[in-house]
Coordinates of C-alpha atoms and ligand atoms in Angstrom, one line a residue:
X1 CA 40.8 -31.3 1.9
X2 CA 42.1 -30.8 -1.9
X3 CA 43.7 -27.6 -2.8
X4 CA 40.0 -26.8 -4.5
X5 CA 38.3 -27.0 -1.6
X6 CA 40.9 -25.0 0.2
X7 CA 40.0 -22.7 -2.3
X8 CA 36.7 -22.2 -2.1
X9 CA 37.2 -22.5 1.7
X10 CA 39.4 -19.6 0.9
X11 CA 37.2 -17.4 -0.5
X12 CA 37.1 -18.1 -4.1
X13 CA 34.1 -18.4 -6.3
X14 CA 32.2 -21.7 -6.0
X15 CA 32.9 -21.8 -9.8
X16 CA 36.0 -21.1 -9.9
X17 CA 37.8 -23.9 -11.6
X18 CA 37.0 -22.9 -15.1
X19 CA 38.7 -19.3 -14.6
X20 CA 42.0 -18.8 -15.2
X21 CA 41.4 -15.3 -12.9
X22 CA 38.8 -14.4 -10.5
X23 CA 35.4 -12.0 -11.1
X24 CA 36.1 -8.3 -11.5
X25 CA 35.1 -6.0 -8.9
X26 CA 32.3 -4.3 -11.7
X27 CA 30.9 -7.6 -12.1
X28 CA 30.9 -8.4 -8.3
X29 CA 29.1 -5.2 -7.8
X30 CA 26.2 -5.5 -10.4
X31 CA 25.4 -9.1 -10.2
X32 CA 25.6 -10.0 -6.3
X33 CA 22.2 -10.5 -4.6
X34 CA 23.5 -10.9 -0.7
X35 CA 22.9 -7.6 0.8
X36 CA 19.4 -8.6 -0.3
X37 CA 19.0 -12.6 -0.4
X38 CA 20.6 -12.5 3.3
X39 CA 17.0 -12.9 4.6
X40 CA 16.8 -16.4 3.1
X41 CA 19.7 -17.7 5.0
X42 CA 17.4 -20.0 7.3
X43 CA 15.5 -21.4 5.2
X44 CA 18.6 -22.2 2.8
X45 CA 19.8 -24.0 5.8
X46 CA 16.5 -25.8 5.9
X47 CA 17.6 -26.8 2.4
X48 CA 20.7 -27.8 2.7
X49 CA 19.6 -30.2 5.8
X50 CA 16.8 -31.7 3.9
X51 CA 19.1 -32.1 0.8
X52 CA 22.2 -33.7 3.0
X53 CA 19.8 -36.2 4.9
X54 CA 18.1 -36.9 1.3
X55 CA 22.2 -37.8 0.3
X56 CA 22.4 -39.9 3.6
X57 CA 19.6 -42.2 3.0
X58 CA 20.1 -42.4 -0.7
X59 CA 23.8 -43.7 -0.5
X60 CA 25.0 -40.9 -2.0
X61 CA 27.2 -39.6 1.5
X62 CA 28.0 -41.6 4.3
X63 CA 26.8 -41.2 7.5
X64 CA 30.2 -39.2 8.8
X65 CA 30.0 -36.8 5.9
X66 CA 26.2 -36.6 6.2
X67 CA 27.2 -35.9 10.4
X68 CA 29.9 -33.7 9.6
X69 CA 27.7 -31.1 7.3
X70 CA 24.9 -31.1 9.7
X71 CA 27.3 -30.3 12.5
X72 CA 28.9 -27.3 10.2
X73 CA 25.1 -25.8 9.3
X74 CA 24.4 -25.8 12.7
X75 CA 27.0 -23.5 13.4
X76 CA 26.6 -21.5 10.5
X77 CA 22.6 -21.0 12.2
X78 CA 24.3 -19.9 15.3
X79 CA 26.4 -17.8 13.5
X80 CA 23.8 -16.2 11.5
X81 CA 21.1 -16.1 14.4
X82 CA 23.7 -14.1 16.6
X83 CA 24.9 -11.8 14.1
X84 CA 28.5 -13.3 14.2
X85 CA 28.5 -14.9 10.7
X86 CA 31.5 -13.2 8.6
X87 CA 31.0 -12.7 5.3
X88 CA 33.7 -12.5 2.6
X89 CA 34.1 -10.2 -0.8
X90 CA 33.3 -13.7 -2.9
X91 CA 30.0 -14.5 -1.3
X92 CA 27.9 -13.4 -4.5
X93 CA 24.6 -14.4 -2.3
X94 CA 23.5 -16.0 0.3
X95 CA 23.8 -19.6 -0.9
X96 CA 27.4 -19.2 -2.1
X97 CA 28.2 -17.6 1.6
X98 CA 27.0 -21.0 3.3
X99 CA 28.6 -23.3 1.5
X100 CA 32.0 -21.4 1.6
X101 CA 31.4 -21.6 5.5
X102 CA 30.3 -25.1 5.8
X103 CA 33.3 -26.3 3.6
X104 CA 35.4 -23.8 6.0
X105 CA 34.2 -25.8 8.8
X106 CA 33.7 -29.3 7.8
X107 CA 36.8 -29.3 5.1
X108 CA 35.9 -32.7 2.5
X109 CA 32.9 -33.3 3.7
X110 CA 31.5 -29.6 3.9
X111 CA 32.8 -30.1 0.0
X112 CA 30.4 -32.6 -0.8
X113 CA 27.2 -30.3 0.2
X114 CA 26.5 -29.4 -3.6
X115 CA 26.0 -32.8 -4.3
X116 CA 23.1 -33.5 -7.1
X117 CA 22.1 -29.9 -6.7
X118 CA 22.9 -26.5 -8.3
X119 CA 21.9 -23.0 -6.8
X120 CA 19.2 -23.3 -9.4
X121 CA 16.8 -25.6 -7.6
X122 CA 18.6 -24.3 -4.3
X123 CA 17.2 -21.0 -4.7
X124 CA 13.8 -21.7 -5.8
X125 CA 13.7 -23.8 -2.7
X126 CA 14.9 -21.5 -0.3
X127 CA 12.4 -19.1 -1.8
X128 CA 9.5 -21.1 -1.6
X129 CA 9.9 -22.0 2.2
X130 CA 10.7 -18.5 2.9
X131 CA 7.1 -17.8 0.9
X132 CA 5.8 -20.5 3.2
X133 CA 6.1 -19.0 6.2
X134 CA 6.2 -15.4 5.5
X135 CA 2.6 -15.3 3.6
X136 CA 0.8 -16.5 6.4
X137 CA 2.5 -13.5 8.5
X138 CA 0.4 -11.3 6.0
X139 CA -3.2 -13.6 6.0
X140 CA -2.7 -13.1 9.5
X141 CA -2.1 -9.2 9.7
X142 CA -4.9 -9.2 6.7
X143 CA -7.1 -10.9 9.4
X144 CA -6.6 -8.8 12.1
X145 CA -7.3 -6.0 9.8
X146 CA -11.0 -7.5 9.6
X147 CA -11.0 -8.1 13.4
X148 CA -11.0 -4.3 13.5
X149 CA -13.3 -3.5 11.2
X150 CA -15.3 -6.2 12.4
X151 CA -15.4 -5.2 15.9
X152 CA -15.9 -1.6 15.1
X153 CA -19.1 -2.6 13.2
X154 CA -20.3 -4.2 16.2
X155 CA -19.9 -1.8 18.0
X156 CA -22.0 1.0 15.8
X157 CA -24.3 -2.2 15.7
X158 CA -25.0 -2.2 19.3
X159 CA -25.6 1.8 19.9
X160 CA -29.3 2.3 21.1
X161 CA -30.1 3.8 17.6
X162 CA -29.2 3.1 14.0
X163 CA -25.9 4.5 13.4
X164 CA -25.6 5.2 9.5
X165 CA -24.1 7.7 7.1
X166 CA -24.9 8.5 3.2
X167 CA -23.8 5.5 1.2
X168 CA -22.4 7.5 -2.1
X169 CA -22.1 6.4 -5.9
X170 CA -20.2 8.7 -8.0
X171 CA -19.2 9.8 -4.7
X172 CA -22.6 12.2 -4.6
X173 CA -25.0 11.2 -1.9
X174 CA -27.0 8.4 -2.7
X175 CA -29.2 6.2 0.0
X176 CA -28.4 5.8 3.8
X177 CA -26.3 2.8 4.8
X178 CA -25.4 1.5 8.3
X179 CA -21.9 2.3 9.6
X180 CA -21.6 -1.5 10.2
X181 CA -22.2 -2.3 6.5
X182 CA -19.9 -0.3 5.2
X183 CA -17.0 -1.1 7.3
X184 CA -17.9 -4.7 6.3
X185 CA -17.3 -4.1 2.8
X186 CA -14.3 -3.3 3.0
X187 CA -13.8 -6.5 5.7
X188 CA -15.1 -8.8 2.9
X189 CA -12.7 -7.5 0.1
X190 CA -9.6 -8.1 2.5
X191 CA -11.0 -11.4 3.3
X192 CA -11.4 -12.5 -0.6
X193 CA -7.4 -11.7 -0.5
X194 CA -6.8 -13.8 2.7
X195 CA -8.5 -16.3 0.9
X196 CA -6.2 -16.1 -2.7
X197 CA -3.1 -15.9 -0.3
X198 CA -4.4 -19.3 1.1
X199 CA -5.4 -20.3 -2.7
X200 CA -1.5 -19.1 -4.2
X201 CA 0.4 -21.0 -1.0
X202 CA -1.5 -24.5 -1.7
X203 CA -0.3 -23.8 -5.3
X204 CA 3.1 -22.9 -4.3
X205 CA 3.4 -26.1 -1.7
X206 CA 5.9 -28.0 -4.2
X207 CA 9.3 -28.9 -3.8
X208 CA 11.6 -27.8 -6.3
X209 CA 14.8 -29.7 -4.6
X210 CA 16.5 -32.2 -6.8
X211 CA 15.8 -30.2 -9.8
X212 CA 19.5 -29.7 -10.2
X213 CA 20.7 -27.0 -12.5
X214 CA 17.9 -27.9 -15.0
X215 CA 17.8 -32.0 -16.0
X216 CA 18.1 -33.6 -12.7
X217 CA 20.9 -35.6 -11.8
X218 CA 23.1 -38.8 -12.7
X219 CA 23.4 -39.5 -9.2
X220 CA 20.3 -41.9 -7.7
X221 CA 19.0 -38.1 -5.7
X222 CA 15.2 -39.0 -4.3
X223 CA 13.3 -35.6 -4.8
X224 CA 10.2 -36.8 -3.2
X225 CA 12.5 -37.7 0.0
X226 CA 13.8 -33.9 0.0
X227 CA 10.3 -32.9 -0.7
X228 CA 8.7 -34.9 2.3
X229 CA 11.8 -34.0 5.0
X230 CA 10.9 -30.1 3.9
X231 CA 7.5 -30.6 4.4
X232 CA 6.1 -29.8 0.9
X233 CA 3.0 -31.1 -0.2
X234 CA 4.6 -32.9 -3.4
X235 CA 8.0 -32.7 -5.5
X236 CA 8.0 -31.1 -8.6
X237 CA 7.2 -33.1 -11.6
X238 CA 9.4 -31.3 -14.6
X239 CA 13.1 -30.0 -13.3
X240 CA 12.6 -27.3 -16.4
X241 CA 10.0 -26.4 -15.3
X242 CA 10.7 -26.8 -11.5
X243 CA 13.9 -24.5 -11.8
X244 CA 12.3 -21.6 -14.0
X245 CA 8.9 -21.4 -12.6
X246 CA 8.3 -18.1 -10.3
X247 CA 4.7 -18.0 -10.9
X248 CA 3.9 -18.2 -7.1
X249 CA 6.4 -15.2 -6.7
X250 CA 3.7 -13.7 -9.6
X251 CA 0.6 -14.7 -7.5
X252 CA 1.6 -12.9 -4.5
X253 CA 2.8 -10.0 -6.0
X254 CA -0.3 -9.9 -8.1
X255 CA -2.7 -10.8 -4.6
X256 CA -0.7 -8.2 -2.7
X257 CA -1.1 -5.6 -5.3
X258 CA -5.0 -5.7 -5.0
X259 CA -5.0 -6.4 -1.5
X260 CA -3.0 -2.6 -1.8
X261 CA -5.6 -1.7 -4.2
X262 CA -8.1 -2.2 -1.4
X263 CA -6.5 -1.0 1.4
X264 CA -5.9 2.2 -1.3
X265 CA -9.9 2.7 -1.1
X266 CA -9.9 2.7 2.6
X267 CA -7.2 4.7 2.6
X268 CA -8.8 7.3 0.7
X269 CA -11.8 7.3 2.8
X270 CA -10.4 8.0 5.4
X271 CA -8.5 11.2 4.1
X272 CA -12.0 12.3 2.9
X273 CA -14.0 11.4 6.7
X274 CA -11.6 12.5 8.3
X275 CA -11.3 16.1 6.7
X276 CA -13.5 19.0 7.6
X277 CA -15.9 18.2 4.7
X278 CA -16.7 14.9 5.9
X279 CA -16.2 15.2 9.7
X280 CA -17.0 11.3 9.9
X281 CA -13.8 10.5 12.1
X282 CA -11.3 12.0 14.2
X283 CA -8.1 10.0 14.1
X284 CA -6.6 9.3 17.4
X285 CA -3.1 11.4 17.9
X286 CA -0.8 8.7 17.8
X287 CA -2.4 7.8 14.4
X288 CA -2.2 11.3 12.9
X289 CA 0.8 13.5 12.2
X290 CA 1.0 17.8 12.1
X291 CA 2.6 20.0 9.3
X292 CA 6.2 21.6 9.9
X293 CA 4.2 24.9 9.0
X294 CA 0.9 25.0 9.6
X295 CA 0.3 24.6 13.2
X296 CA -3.3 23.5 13.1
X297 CA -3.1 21.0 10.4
X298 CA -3.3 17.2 11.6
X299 CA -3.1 14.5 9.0
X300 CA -4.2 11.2 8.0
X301 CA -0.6 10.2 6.9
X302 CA -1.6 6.7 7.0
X303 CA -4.4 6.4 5.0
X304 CA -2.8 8.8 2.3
X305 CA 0.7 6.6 2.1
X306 CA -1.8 3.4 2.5
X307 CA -3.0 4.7 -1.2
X308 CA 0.1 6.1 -2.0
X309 CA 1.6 2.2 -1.5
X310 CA -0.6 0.9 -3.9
X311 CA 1.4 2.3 -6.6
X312 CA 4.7 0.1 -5.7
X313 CA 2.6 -2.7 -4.9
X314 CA 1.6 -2.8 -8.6
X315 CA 5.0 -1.9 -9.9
X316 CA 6.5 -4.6 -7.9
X317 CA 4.0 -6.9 -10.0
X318 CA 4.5 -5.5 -13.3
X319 CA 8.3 -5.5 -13.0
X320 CA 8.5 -9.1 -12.3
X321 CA 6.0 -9.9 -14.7
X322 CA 8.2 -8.1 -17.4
X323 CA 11.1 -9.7 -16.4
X324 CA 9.8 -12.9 -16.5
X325 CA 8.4 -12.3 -20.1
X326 CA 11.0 -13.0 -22.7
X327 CA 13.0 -15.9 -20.4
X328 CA 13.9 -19.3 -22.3
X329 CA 13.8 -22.4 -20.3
X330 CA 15.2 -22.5 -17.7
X331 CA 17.2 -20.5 -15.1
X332 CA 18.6 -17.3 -16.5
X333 CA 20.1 -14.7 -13.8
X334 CA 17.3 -12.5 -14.8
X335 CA 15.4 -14.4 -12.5
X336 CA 17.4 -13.0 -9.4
X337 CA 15.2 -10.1 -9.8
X338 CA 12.1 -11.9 -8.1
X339 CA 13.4 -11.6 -4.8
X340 CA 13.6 -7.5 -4.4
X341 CA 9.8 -6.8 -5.7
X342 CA 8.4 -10.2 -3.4
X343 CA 10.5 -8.9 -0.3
X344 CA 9.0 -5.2 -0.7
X345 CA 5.6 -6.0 -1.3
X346 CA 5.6 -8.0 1.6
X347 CA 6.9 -5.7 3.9
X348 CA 5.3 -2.7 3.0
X349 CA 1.8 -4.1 2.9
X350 CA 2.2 -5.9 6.1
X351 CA 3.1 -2.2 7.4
X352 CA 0.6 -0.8 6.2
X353 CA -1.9 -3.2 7.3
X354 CA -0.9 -2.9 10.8
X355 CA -0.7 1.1 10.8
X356 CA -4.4 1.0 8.9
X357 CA -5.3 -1.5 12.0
X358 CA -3.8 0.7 14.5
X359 CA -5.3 3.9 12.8
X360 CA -8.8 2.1 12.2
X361 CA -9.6 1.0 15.8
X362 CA -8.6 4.0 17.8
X363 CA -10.0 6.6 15.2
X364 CA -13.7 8.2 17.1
X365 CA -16.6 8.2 14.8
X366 CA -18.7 11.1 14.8
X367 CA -21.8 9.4 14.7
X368 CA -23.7 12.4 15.2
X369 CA -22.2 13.7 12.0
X370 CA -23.1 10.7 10.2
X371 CA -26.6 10.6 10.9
X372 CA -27.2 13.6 10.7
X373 CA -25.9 13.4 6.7
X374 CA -27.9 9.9 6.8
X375 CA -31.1 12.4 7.0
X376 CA -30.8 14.7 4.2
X377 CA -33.7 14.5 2.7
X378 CA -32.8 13.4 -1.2
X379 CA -31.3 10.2 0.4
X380 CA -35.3 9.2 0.4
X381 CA -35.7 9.7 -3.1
X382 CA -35.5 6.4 -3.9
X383 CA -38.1 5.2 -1.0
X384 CA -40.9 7.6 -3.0
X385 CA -40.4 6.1 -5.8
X386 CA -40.5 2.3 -4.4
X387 CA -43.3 3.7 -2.4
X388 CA -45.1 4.8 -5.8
X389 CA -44.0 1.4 -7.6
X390 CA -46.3 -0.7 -4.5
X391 CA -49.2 1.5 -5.4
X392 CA -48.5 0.1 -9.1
X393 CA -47.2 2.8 -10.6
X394 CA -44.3 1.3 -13.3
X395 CA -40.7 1.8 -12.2
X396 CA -39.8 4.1 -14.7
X397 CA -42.8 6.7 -14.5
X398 CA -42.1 7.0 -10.9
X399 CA -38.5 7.5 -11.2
X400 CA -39.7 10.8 -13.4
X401 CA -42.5 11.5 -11.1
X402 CA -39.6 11.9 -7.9
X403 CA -37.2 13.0 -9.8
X404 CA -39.6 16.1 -10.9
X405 CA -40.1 16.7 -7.0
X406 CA -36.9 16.8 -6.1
X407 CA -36.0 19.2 -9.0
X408 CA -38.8 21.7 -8.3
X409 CA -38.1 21.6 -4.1
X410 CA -34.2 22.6 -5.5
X411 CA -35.2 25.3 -8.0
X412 CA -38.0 26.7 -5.1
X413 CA -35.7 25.9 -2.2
X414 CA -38.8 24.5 -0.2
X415 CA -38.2 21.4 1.4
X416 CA -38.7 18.1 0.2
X417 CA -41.5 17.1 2.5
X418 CA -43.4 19.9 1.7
X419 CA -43.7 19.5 -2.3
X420 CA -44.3 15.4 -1.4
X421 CA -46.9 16.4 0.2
X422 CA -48.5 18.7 -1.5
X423 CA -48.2 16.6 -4.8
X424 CA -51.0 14.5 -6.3
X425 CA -49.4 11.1 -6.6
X426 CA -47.4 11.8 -3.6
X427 CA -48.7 13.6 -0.4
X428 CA -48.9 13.2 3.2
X429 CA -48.0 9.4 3.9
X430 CA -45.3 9.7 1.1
X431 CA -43.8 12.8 3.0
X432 CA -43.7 10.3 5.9
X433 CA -40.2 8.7 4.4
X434 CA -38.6 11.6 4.3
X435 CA -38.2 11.9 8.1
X436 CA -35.1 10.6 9.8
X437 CA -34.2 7.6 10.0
X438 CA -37.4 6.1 7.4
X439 CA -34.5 5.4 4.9
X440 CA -32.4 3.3 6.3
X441 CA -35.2 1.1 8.1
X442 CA -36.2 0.6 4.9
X443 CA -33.4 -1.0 3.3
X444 CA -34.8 -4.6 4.2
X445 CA -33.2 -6.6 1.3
X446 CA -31.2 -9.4 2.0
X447 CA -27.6 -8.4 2.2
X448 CA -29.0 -4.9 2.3
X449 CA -27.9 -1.7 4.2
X450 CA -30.5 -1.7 6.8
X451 CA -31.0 -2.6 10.9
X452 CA -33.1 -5.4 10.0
X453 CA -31.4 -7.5 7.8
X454 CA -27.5 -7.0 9.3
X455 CA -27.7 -9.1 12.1
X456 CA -28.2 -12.1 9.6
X457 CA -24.9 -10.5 7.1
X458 CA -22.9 -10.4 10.8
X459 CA -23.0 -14.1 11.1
X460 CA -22.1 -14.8 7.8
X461 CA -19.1 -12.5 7.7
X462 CA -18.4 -14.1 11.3
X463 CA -18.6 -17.1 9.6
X464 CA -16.3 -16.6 6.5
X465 CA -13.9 -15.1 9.2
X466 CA -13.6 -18.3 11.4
X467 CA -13.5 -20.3 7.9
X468 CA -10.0 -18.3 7.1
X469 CA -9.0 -18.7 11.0
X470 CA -9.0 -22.4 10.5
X471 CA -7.8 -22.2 6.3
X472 CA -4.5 -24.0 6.0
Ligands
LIG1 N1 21.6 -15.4 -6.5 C1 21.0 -16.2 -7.5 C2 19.5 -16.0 -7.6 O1 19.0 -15.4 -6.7 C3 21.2 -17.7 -7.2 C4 21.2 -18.6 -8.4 C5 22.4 -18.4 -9.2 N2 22.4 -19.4 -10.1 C6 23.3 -19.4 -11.1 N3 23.3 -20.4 -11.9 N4 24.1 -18.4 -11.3 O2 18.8 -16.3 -8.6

């Protein structure tokens, strides 16, 4: 081993050559990413393996050094996986921390890891495996998410009678839709984001290894080789480009910040069925939480912080996107400030959709409730005027005719029913669609909110479901 090597073995920097003294303690503190990066350490060893076996076969290392290194990583993985690894004040991240160890372990060969490659296309690589894996975590927790809501649909689908509830625009009652639809809705939003996950990790399936620092490398490296032993789908084509890109860190952030924005909507449903208002749902106990005060109080924590997330989902994009705004070509430090917004994105909306999952299938439905809001009588409004438009009366002059009915049984307070009936264009068999339940039978329109056309929208969504299952 050469005195450099015992060096860096020793815990200086990596780059410590050029230095005439080592990195002050104020620069250490503000520029190190380990306590953060840490999380990447297996799939920098991934890396590293790809990249040594990539020297191997290139003629780059011999077979002893290329033994040697793999021999050294493989005790760095045990010492990582069984929390024994010791870290030292110089490790500035998680990259620098391996190496140091490897060339602890495996002296002039451990030395020869870097070889043809900078942290530059390290790190990009080590961040895309770690995407690899970790998105598919969250398609699959995003999935399971549906399974709920699917299952609980099918479930109000199967009850003896229609189970529905007012569908609202402007969050005033509008027309009657079927429990099952609505919980669908919100199934087929979270599975348009399963499907851009899918969409940003086929983007994001390219090798940046071999990249070097920015221009490649004199030495005859074989990118493609380190692309194809990782597993990627192809190597990058332009090392500027392959060292500075982070728009797949910018996809996911911005597919996990509307995935937020939707699970924000269901959270703030759920606050509103479950209050006293509403009375849709009763959350289960182990799903709601009390106040430290009010003794009778029990909250829908989860579906206020599952809005509340939203907000850091979105900053988490924003900030990387402004950081990533004003960068020359091609890595700039900046760019160490992907990792902290893609890490907590990830982790707080996989939480959250598992606590929305967990609060979603063990919440009761007061169906009774429902209906029973389902039948108030304006909800038909719309029915007497369809029911005028197939007796040829134009659209529009129907929409007055109604909407003077429904104005003169509020300003009289008789019901509904009673002034249809009673009116000339209206009457009796108009009247008729007021009573419970005529509304929602009604709504026979494909991909409509009715009994009679859902059991042809539950395949489909079935459908699109077992399409994702199999995605990728
Ligand atoms: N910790 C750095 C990051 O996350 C690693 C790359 C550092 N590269 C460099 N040339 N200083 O971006």
């Amino acid at each position: 081993m050469s005195e450099n090597d015992d060096s860096v073995a020793a815990g200086k920097a990596l780059w410590h050559g050029r230095f005439a003294t080592g990195p002050s303690e104020e620069l250490m503190a503000f520029t190190v990413s380990l306590p953060f990066d840490k999380r990447l350490w297996a799939d920098d060893i991934t890396g590293s393996r790809a990249h040594v076996a990539m020297l191997g076969v290139s003629g780059i290392l011999d077979g002893a050094t290329v033994g040697a290194i793999d021999v050294a990583l493989t005790q760095v993985h045990d010492e990582m996986s069984s929390g024994h690894f010791e870290f030292v004040a110089s490790d500035e991240d998680i990259h620098t921390a391996i190496e140091r160890r490897v060339t602890q372990i495996a002296g002039d060969a451990g030395a020869r890891l870097h070889t043809g490659r900078s942290r530059n296309d390290q790190v990009a690589t080590a961040l895309r495996l770690w995407c690899k894996r970790e998105i598919r975590v969250v398609i699959d927790n995003v999935l399971s998410l549906v399974d709920v809501l699917h299952a609980r649909a099918s479930e109000a689908d199967a009850a003896k009678d229609p189970v529905y509830l007012p569908g609202y625009t402007h969050l005033q009652r509008a027309q009657p839709v079927l429990l099952s639809h609505h919980l669908r809705a919100h199934g087929w939003a979270l599975m348009r984001d399963a499907d851009r996950l899918f969409d940003a990790l086929a983007r994001l399936d390219v090798s940046p290894l071999g990249a070097g620092a920015l221009a490649g490398s004199s030495l005859p490296i074989d990118p493609q080789r380190s692309a194809d032993l990782l597993g990627f789908a192809k190597a990058f084509d332009n090392s500027l480009d392959a060292v500075s890109d982070r728009d797949f860190v910018a996809e996911i952030l911005a597919h996990i910040a509307l995935l937020g924005v939707h699970l924000s909507r269901i959270g703030e449903e759920w606050v509103l069925w479950t209050s006293e208002e509403f009375g849709f749902a009763i959350l289960d106990d182990a799903y709601a939480t009390g106040s430290s005060m009010l003794p009778q109080k029990k909250n829908a924590d989860i579906a206020e912080l599952a809005r509340g997330k939203a907000g850091r989902l979105i900053g988490n994009l924003t900030g990387l996107l402004t950081t990533l705004k004003g960068l020359p070509l091609a890595y700039n430090r900046d760019l160490q400030e992907d990792k902290e917004p893609l890490f907590d994105s990830v982790d707080q909306v996989r939480r959250a959709l598992i606590a929305l999952a967990g609060m979603v299938s063990s919440a009761t439905f007061k169906t009774d409730v429902m209906v029973h809001a389902g039948n108030a009588d304006s909800l038909a409004a719309t029915d007497l005027a369809e029911w005028l438009v197939e007796r040829g009366v134009p659209f529009r002059r129907a929409h007055a005719i109604v909407g003077e009915v429904v104005r003169s049984a509020i300003n009289t307070g008789n019901p509904l029913a009673e002034v249809v009936s009673q009116h000339a264009d209206l009457g009796d068999e108009a009247a008729q669609l007021i009573a419970p339940g005529s509304a929602i039978r009604r709504r026979r329109s494909r991909g409509g909110a009715g009994p009679s056309v859902s059991a042809d929208q539950t395949t489909r969504f079935r459908d699109e479901l077992s399409r994702l299952r199999r995605r990728g």
